[in-house]
Amino acid sequence: MIALSLKEKLQQNQVVYGLFNSIPNPLVIEMIAASGYDFVIIDAEHTAINDETIEHLIRAAETAGITPIVRVSQAIERDIIKVLDMGARGIIVPHVESKARAEEIVRLSRYYPEGMRSLNGGRMPKFGETPLTTYMVEANESIVVIAMIESQQGLDALEEIAQVDGIDMIIEGAADLSQSFGIPWQTTSDVVEQATQRMFDITQRHHKGFIALPREKAQHVAWQGKGVQAFVLGDDRGKFYRHLKQELASFKGGERA
């Protein structure tokens, strides 16, 4: 089981690393955990994945001792309630662009008095073994609620979004952000880097956590120098592809003519 929650690690000033899981197989979750990552983000936005598979991936993360976070799709109410009841220890909601949206996310993901998450005595309170009122307190304390900022509109609204109680962290989405600036996939351009720096500055003012997605080691070093504690280092399928391609090229390069 998970020794420390992601929140607890951050509260202890640990630097934590995560990876997007885009290959929906429990074995891959176990590989990510065995590699030493602190958390895994199960991607339900961009992958072909069903609810039963998400639940199995969460169980795999629990067994392997890595914190399972789920990036939900746009069907906010259905998705947030389901994945938290399945056992996700946190959620990432993409394309947050207003204070009202952030408040709705909190309402759906937090129990009273912080929100109005629908009550359910399922697997997380052990089907009634843990009193539901006890679990409500534990869930509010341990679950991480993360808003993803991926557009100019979201960036412009971030000052208000970051003031919403119950939003724990902000994660940058430089890829879609670059597209909203009219420069698709130029994630290391000056415009995008200035925008992500602005995100960080706002989160600092309002005492929210910030999750960076460094595309190169220099970015990682720069963010660490600013005190960022949480990093996502890409996704599993990209890493598998690059490793497989590089390894094959290294062997082919050694072949005799």
PDB file of N, CA, C and O in Angstrom, residues 99-150:
ATOM      1  N   LYS A  99     -13.023  30.805 -12.635  1.00  0.00           N
ATOM      2  CA  LYS A  99     -13.212  30.585 -11.207  1.00  0.00           C
ATOM      3  C   LYS A  99     -14.423  29.697 -10.970  1.00  0.00           C
ATOM      4  O   LYS A  99     -14.399  28.813 -10.098  1.00  0.00           O
ATOM      5  N   ALA A 100     -15.487  29.904 -11.747  1.00  0.00           N
ATOM      6  CA  ALA A 100     -16.703  29.098 -11.583  1.00  0.00           C
ATOM      7  C   ALA A 100     -16.414  27.624 -11.835  1.00  0.00           C
ATOM      8  O   ALA A 100     -16.928  26.747 -11.134  1.00  0.00           O
ATOM      9  N   ARG A 101     -15.595  27.330 -12.821  1.00  0.00           N
ATOM     10  CA  ARG A 101     -15.234  25.941 -13.123  1.00  0.00           C
ATOM     11  C   ARG A 101     -14.438  25.347 -11.956  1.00  0.00           C
ATOM     12  O   ARG A 101     -14.665  24.201 -11.546  1.00  0.00           O
ATOM     13  N   ALA A 102     -13.510  26.121 -11.426  1.00  0.00           N
ATOM     14  CA  ALA A 102     -12.710  25.649 -10.299  1.00  0.00           C
ATOM     15  C   ALA A 102     -13.592  25.373  -9.084  1.00  0.00           C
ATOM     16  O   ALA A 102     -13.408  24.374  -8.379  1.00  0.00           O
ATOM     17  N   GLU A 103     -14.545  26.238  -8.836  1.00  0.00           N
ATOM     18  CA  GLU A 103     -15.457  26.044  -7.700  1.00  0.00           C
ATOM     19  C   GLU A 103     -16.304  24.794  -7.884  1.00  0.00           C
ATOM     20  O   GLU A 103     -16.570  24.066  -6.917  1.00  0.00           O
ATOM     21  N   GLU A 104     -16.721  24.513  -9.103  1.00  0.00           N
ATOM     22  CA  GLU A 104     -17.497  23.313  -9.387  1.00  0.00           C
ATOM     23  C   GLU A 104     -16.657  22.059  -9.161  1.00  0.00           C
ATOM     24  O   GLU A 104     -17.140  21.054  -8.624  1.00  0.00           O
ATOM     25  N   ILE A 105     -15.402  22.111  -9.553  1.00  0.00           N
ATOM     26  CA  ILE A 105     -14.499  20.980  -9.338  1.00  0.00           C
ATOM     27  C   ILE A 105     -14.385  20.673  -7.851  1.00  0.00           C
ATOM     28  O   ILE A 105     -14.461  19.516  -7.424  1.00  0.00           O
ATOM     29  N   VAL A 106     -14.220  21.708  -7.046  1.00  0.00           N
ATOM     30  CA  VAL A 106     -14.110  21.524  -5.597  1.00  0.00           C
ATOM     31  C   VAL A 106     -15.410  20.961  -5.034  1.00  0.00           C
ATOM     32  O   VAL A 106     -15.401  20.056  -4.188  1.00  0.00           O
ATOM     33  N   ARG A 107     -16.525  21.465  -5.493  1.00  0.00           N
ATOM     34  CA  ARG A 107     -17.823  20.992  -4.996  1.00  0.00           C
ATOM     35  C   ARG A 107     -17.983  19.497  -5.235  1.00  0.00           C
ATOM     36  O   ARG A 107     -18.517  18.767  -4.380  1.00  0.00           O
ATOM     37  N   LEU A 108     -17.499  19.019  -6.376  1.00  0.00           N
ATOM     38  CA  LEU A 108     -17.658  17.616  -6.736  1.00  0.00           C
ATOM     39  C   LEU A 108     -16.612  16.702  -6.102  1.00  0.00           C
ATOM     40  O   LEU A 108     -16.845  15.499  -5.956  1.00  0.00           O
ATOM     41  N   SER A 109     -15.476  17.241  -5.724  1.00  0.00           N
ATOM     42  CA  SER A 109     -14.368  16.396  -5.262  1.00  0.00           C
ATOM     43  C   SER A 109     -14.143  16.437  -3.756  1.00  0.00           C
ATOM     44  O   SER A 109     -13.399  15.609  -3.223  1.00  0.00           O
ATOM     45  N   ARG A 110     -14.781  17.374  -3.055  1.00  0.00           N
ATOM     46  CA  ARG A 110     -14.614  17.498  -1.608  1.00  0.00           C
ATOM     47  C   ARG A 110     -15.925  17.188  -0.898  1.00  0.00           C
ATOM     48  O   ARG A 110     -17.001  17.577  -1.352  1.00  0.00           O
ATOM     49  N   TYR A 111     -15.807  16.503   0.228  1.00  0.00           N
ATOM     50  CA  TYR A 111     -16.980  16.275   1.064  1.00  0.00           C
ATOM     51  C   TYR A 111     -17.268  17.516   1.914  1.00  0.00           C
ATOM     52  O   TYR A 111     -16.407  18.369   2.109  1.00  0.00           O
ATOM     53  N   TYR A 112     -18.489  17.578   2.435  1.00  0.00           N
ATOM     54  CA  TYR A 112     -18.879  18.647   3.355  1.00  0.00           C
ATOM     55  C   TYR A 112     -17.880  18.712   4.517  1.00  0.00           C
ATOM     56  O   TYR A 112     -17.417  17.682   4.994  1.00  0.00           O
ATOM     57  N   PRO A 113     -17.463  19.889   4.971  1.00  0.00           N
ATOM     58  CA  PRO A 113     -17.979  21.214   4.625  1.00  0.00           C
ATOM     59  C   PRO A 113     -17.240  21.896   3.483  1.00  0.00           C
ATOM     60  O   PRO A 113     -17.578  23.026   3.119  1.00  0.00           O
ATOM     61  N   GLU A 114     -16.225  21.232   2.904  1.00  0.00           N
ATOM     62  CA  GLU A 114     -15.445  21.855   1.837  1.00  0.00           C
ATOM     63  C   GLU A 114     -16.137  21.769   0.484  1.00  0.00           C
ATOM     64  O   GLU A 114     -15.861  22.549  -0.418  1.00  0.00           O
ATOM     65  N   GLY A 115     -17.010  20.783   0.326  1.00  0.00           N
ATOM     66  CA  GLY A 115     -17.722  20.595  -0.927  1.00  0.00           C
ATOM     67  C   GLY A 115     -18.949  19.744  -0.697  1.00  0.00           C
ATOM     68  O   GLY A 115     -19.404  19.584   0.447  1.00  0.00           O
ATOM     69  N   MET A 116     -19.475  19.173  -1.772  1.00  0.00           N
ATOM     70  CA  MET A 116     -20.675  18.339  -1.672  1.00  0.00           C
ATOM     71  C   MET A 116     -20.508  17.065  -2.496  1.00  0.00           C
ATOM     72  O   MET A 116     -21.408  16.648  -3.213  1.00  0.00           O
ATOM     73  N   ARG A 117     -19.303  16.464  -2.400  1.00  0.00           N
ATOM     74  CA  ARG A 117     -19.067  15.198  -3.113  1.00  0.00           C
ATOM     75  C   ARG A 117     -20.117  14.174  -2.688  1.00  0.00           C
ATOM     76  O   ARG A 117     -20.423  14.022  -1.514  1.00  0.00           O
ATOM     77  N   SER A 118     -20.658  13.481  -3.662  1.00  0.00           N
ATOM     78  CA  SER A 118     -21.715  12.517  -3.394  1.00  0.00           C
ATOM     79  C   SER A 118     -21.213  11.409  -2.466  1.00  0.00           C
ATOM     80  O   SER A 118     -20.134  10.842  -2.671  1.00  0.00           O
ATOM     81  N   LEU A 119     -21.996  11.109  -1.439  1.00  0.00           N
ATOM     82  CA  LEU A 119     -21.609  10.109  -0.441  1.00  0.00           C
ATOM     83  C   LEU A 119     -21.749   8.696  -0.995  1.00  0.00           C
ATOM     84  O   LEU A 119     -22.724   8.373  -1.680  1.00  0.00           O
ATOM     85  N   ASN A 120     -20.757   7.852  -0.662  1.00  0.00           N
ATOM     86  CA  ASN A 120     -20.785   6.479  -1.149  1.00  0.00           C
ATOM     87  C   ASN A 120     -19.965   5.603  -0.215  1.00  0.00           C
ATOM     88  O   ASN A 120     -18.825   5.923   0.107  1.00  0.00           O
ATOM     89  N   GLY A 121     -20.536   4.496   0.229  1.00  0.00           N
ATOM     90  CA  GLY A 121     -19.834   3.606   1.152  1.00  0.00           C
ATOM     91  C   GLY A 121     -19.177   2.450   0.451  1.00  0.00           C
ATOM     92  O   GLY A 121     -19.332   1.303   0.871  1.00  0.00           O
ATOM     93  N   GLY A 122     -18.437   2.710  -0.615  1.00  0.00           N
ATOM     94  CA  GLY A 122     -17.824   1.661  -1.421  1.00  0.00           C
ATOM     95  C   GLY A 122     -16.457   1.229  -0.944  1.00  0.00           C
ATOM     96  O   GLY A 122     -16.204   1.097   0.251  1.00  0.00           O
ATOM     97  N   ARG A 123     -15.527   1.020  -1.891  1.00  0.00           N
ATOM     98  CA  ARG A 123     -14.256   0.385  -1.551  1.00  0.00           C
ATOM     99  C   ARG A 123     -13.345   1.251  -0.694  1.00  0.00           C
ATOM    100  O   ARG A 123     -12.568   0.741   0.101  1.00  0.00           O
ATOM    101  N   MET A 124     -13.407   2.575  -0.823  1.00  0.00           N
ATOM    102  CA  MET A 124     -12.481   3.400  -0.059  1.00  0.00           C
ATOM    103  C   MET A 124     -12.778   3.402   1.443  1.00  0.00           C
ATOM    104  O   MET A 124     -11.852   3.285   2.243  1.00  0.00           O
ATOM    105  N   PRO A 125     -14.041   3.499   1.866  1.00  0.00           N
ATOM    106  CA  PRO A 125     -14.309   3.303   3.311  1.00  0.00           C
ATOM    107  C   PRO A 125     -14.496   1.832   3.672  1.00  0.00           C
ATOM    108  O   PRO A 125     -15.083   1.503   4.707  1.00  0.00           O
ATOM    109  N   LYS A 126     -13.994   0.944   2.810  1.00  0.00           N
ATOM    110  CA  LYS A 126     -14.006  -0.501   3.048  1.00  0.00           C
ATOM    111  C   LYS A 126     -15.417  -1.036   3.255  1.00  0.00           C
ATOM    112  O   LYS A 126     -15.658  -1.867   4.120  1.00  0.00           O
ATOM    113  N   PHE A 127     -16.336  -0.517   2.444  1.00  0.00           N
ATOM    114  CA  PHE A 127     -17.706  -1.030   2.376  1.00  0.00           C
ATOM    115  C   PHE A 127     -18.454  -0.899   3.703  1.00  0.00           C
ATOM    116  O   PHE A 127     -19.382  -1.640   3.984  1.00  0.00           O
ATOM    117  N   GLY A 128     -17.997   0.072   4.521  1.00  0.00           N
ATOM    118  CA  GLY A 128     -18.656   0.321   5.796  1.00  0.00           C
ATOM    119  C   GLY A 128     -17.788   0.020   6.997  1.00  0.00           C
ATOM    120  O   GLY A 128     -18.126   0.377   8.124  1.00  0.00           O
ATOM    121  N   GLU A 129     -16.626  -0.641   6.785  1.00  0.00           N
ATOM    122  CA  GLU A 129     -15.704  -0.934   7.886  1.00  0.00           C
ATOM    123  C   GLU A 129     -15.196   0.366   8.522  1.00  0.00           C
ATOM    124  O   GLU A 129     -15.096   0.484   9.737  1.00  0.00           O
ATOM    125  N   THR A 130     -14.859   1.336   7.661  1.00  0.00           N
ATOM    126  CA  THR A 130     -14.496   2.668   8.142  1.00  0.00           C
ATOM    127  C   THR A 130     -15.750   3.522   8.152  1.00  0.00           C
ATOM    128  O   THR A 130     -16.433   3.624   7.127  1.00  0.00           O
ATOM    129  N   PRO A 131     -16.113   4.134   9.280  1.00  0.00           N
ATOM    130  CA  PRO A 131     -17.291   4.998   9.301  1.00  0.00           C
ATOM    131  C   PRO A 131     -17.189   6.062   8.207  1.00  0.00           C
ATOM    132  O   PRO A 131     -16.115   6.642   8.003  1.00  0.00           O
ATOM    133  N   LEU A 132     -18.278   6.283   7.515  1.00  0.00           N
ATOM    134  CA  LEU A 132     -18.256   7.194   6.379  1.00  0.00           C
ATOM    135  C   LEU A 132     -17.826   8.599   6.797  1.00  0.00           C
ATOM    136  O   LEU A 132     -17.091   9.275   6.072  1.00  0.00           O
ATOM    137  N   THR A 133     -18.251   9.026   7.986  1.00  0.00           N
ATOM    138  CA  THR A 133     -17.854  10.363   8.439  1.00  0.00           C
ATOM    139  C   THR A 133     -16.343  10.442   8.683  1.00  0.00           C
ATOM    140  O   THR A 133     -15.729  11.497   8.462  1.00  0.00           O
ATOM    141  N   THR A 134     -15.738   9.330   9.102  1.00  0.00           N
ATOM    142  CA  THR A 134     -14.283   9.294   9.276  1.00  0.00           C
ATOM    143  C   THR A 134     -13.586   9.365   7.932  1.00  0.00           C
ATOM    144  O   THR A 134     -12.611  10.109   7.746  1.00  0.00           O
ATOM    145  N   TYR A 135     -14.101   8.590   6.971  1.00  0.00           N
ATOM    146  CA  TYR A 135     -13.506   8.609   5.636  1.00  0.00           C
ATOM    147  C   TYR A 135     -13.642   9.988   4.992  1.00  0.00           C
ATOM    148  O   TYR A 135     -12.724  10.443   4.292  1.00  0.00           O
ATOM    149  N   MET A 136     -14.752  10.663   5.213  1.00  0.00           N
ATOM    150  CA  MET A 136     -14.946  11.995   4.640  1.00  0.00           C
ATOM    151  C   MET A 136     -13.816  12.935   5.053  1.00  0.00           C
ATOM    152  O   MET A 136     -13.263  13.668   4.231  1.00  0.00           O
ATOM    153  N   VAL A 137     -13.459  12.896   6.324  1.00  0.00           N
ATOM    154  CA  VAL A 137     -12.377  13.748   6.825  1.00  0.00           C
ATOM    155  C   VAL A 137     -11.047  13.331   6.193  1.00  0.00           C
ATOM    156  O   VAL A 137     -10.258  14.172   5.728  1.00  0.00           O
ATOM    157  N   GLU A 138     -10.787  12.017   6.170  1.00  0.00           N
ATOM    158  CA  GLU A 138      -9.541  11.508   5.605  1.00  0.00           C
ATOM    159  C   GLU A 138      -9.408  11.882   4.126  1.00  0.00           C
ATOM    160  O   GLU A 138      -8.317  12.268   3.670  1.00  0.00           O
ATOM    161  N   ALA A 139     -10.499  11.744   3.383  1.00  0.00           N
ATOM    162  CA  ALA A 139     -10.468  12.050   1.953  1.00  0.00           C
ATOM    163  C   ALA A 139     -10.196  13.530   1.713  1.00  0.00           C
ATOM    164  O   ALA A 139      -9.378  13.895   0.858  1.00  0.00           O
ATOM    165  N   ASN A 140     -10.871  14.390   2.463  1.00  0.00           N
ATOM    166  CA  ASN A 140     -10.653  15.828   2.299  1.00  0.00           C
ATOM    167  C   ASN A 140      -9.204  16.212   2.600  1.00  0.00           C
ATOM    168  O   ASN A 140      -8.662  17.141   2.001  1.00  0.00           O
ATOM    169  N   GLU A 141      -8.585  15.494   3.522  1.00  0.00           N
ATOM    170  CA  GLU A 141      -7.216  15.815   3.912  1.00  0.00           C
ATOM    171  C   GLU A 141      -6.181  15.266   2.919  1.00  0.00           C
ATOM    172  O   GLU A 141      -5.124  15.868   2.728  1.00  0.00           O
ATOM    173  N   SER A 142      -6.487  14.135   2.287  1.00  0.00           N
ATOM    174  CA  SER A 142      -5.456  13.448   1.505  1.00  0.00           C
ATOM    175  C   SER A 142      -5.574  13.608  -0.005  1.00  0.00           C
ATOM    176  O   SER A 142      -4.565  13.557  -0.719  1.00  0.00           O
ATOM    177  N   ILE A 143      -6.780  13.794  -0.518  1.00  0.00           N
ATOM    178  CA  ILE A 143      -6.954  13.863  -1.967  1.00  0.00           C
ATOM    179  C   ILE A 143      -6.425  15.186  -2.518  1.00  0.00           C
ATOM    180  O   ILE A 143      -6.644  16.249  -1.944  1.00  0.00           O
ATOM    181  N   VAL A 144      -5.701  15.092  -3.632  1.00  0.00           N
ATOM    182  CA  VAL A 144      -5.112  16.267  -4.266  1.00  0.00           C
ATOM    183  C   VAL A 144      -5.977  16.669  -5.464  1.00  0.00           C
ATOM    184  O   VAL A 144      -6.238  15.853  -6.353  1.00  0.00           O
ATOM    185  N   VAL A 145      -6.409  17.920  -5.469  1.00  0.00           N
ATOM    186  CA  VAL A 145      -7.247  18.439  -6.547  1.00  0.00           C
ATOM    187  C   VAL A 145      -6.403  19.415  -7.366  1.00  0.00           C
ATOM    188  O   VAL A 145      -5.916  20.420  -6.838  1.00  0.00           O
ATOM    189  N   ILE A 146      -6.243  19.084  -8.644  1.00  0.00           N
ATOM    190  CA  ILE A 146      -5.298  19.813  -9.502  1.00  0.00           C
ATOM    191  C   ILE A 146      -6.024  20.368 -10.722  1.00  0.00           C
ATOM    192  O   ILE A 146      -6.711  19.637 -11.432  1.00  0.00           O
ATOM    193  N   ALA A 147      -5.843  21.651 -10.964  1.00  0.00           N
ATOM    194  CA  ALA A 147      -6.422  22.304 -12.150  1.00  0.00           C
ATOM    195  C   ALA A 147      -5.336  22.463 -13.204  1.00  0.00           C
ATOM    196  O   ALA A 147      -4.230  22.926 -12.904  1.00  0.00           O
ATOM    197  N   MET A 148      -5.647  22.078 -14.437  1.00  0.00           N
ATOM    198  CA  MET A 148      -4.687  22.205 -15.533  1.00  0.00           C
ATOM    199  C   MET A 148      -5.004  23.449 -16.344  1.00  0.00           C
ATOM    200  O   MET A 148      -6.141  23.643 -16.795  1.00  0.00           O
ATOM    201  N   ILE A 149      -4.014  24.294 -16.524  1.00  0.00           N
ATOM    202  CA  ILE A 149      -4.183  25.546 -17.265  1.00  0.00           C
ATOM    203  C   ILE A 149      -3.540  25.364 -18.631  1.00  0.00           C
ATOM    204  O   ILE A 149      -2.324  25.162 -18.741  1.00  0.00           O
ATOM    205  N   GLU A 150      -4.378  25.450 -19.685  1.00  0.00           N
ATOM    206  CA  GLU A 150      -3.927  25.083 -21.020  1.00  0.00           C
ATOM    207  C   GLU A 150      -4.305  26.095 -22.091  1.00  0.00           C
ATOM    208  O   GLU A 150      -4.241  25.779 -23.276  1.00  0.00           O
TER     209      GLU A 150
END
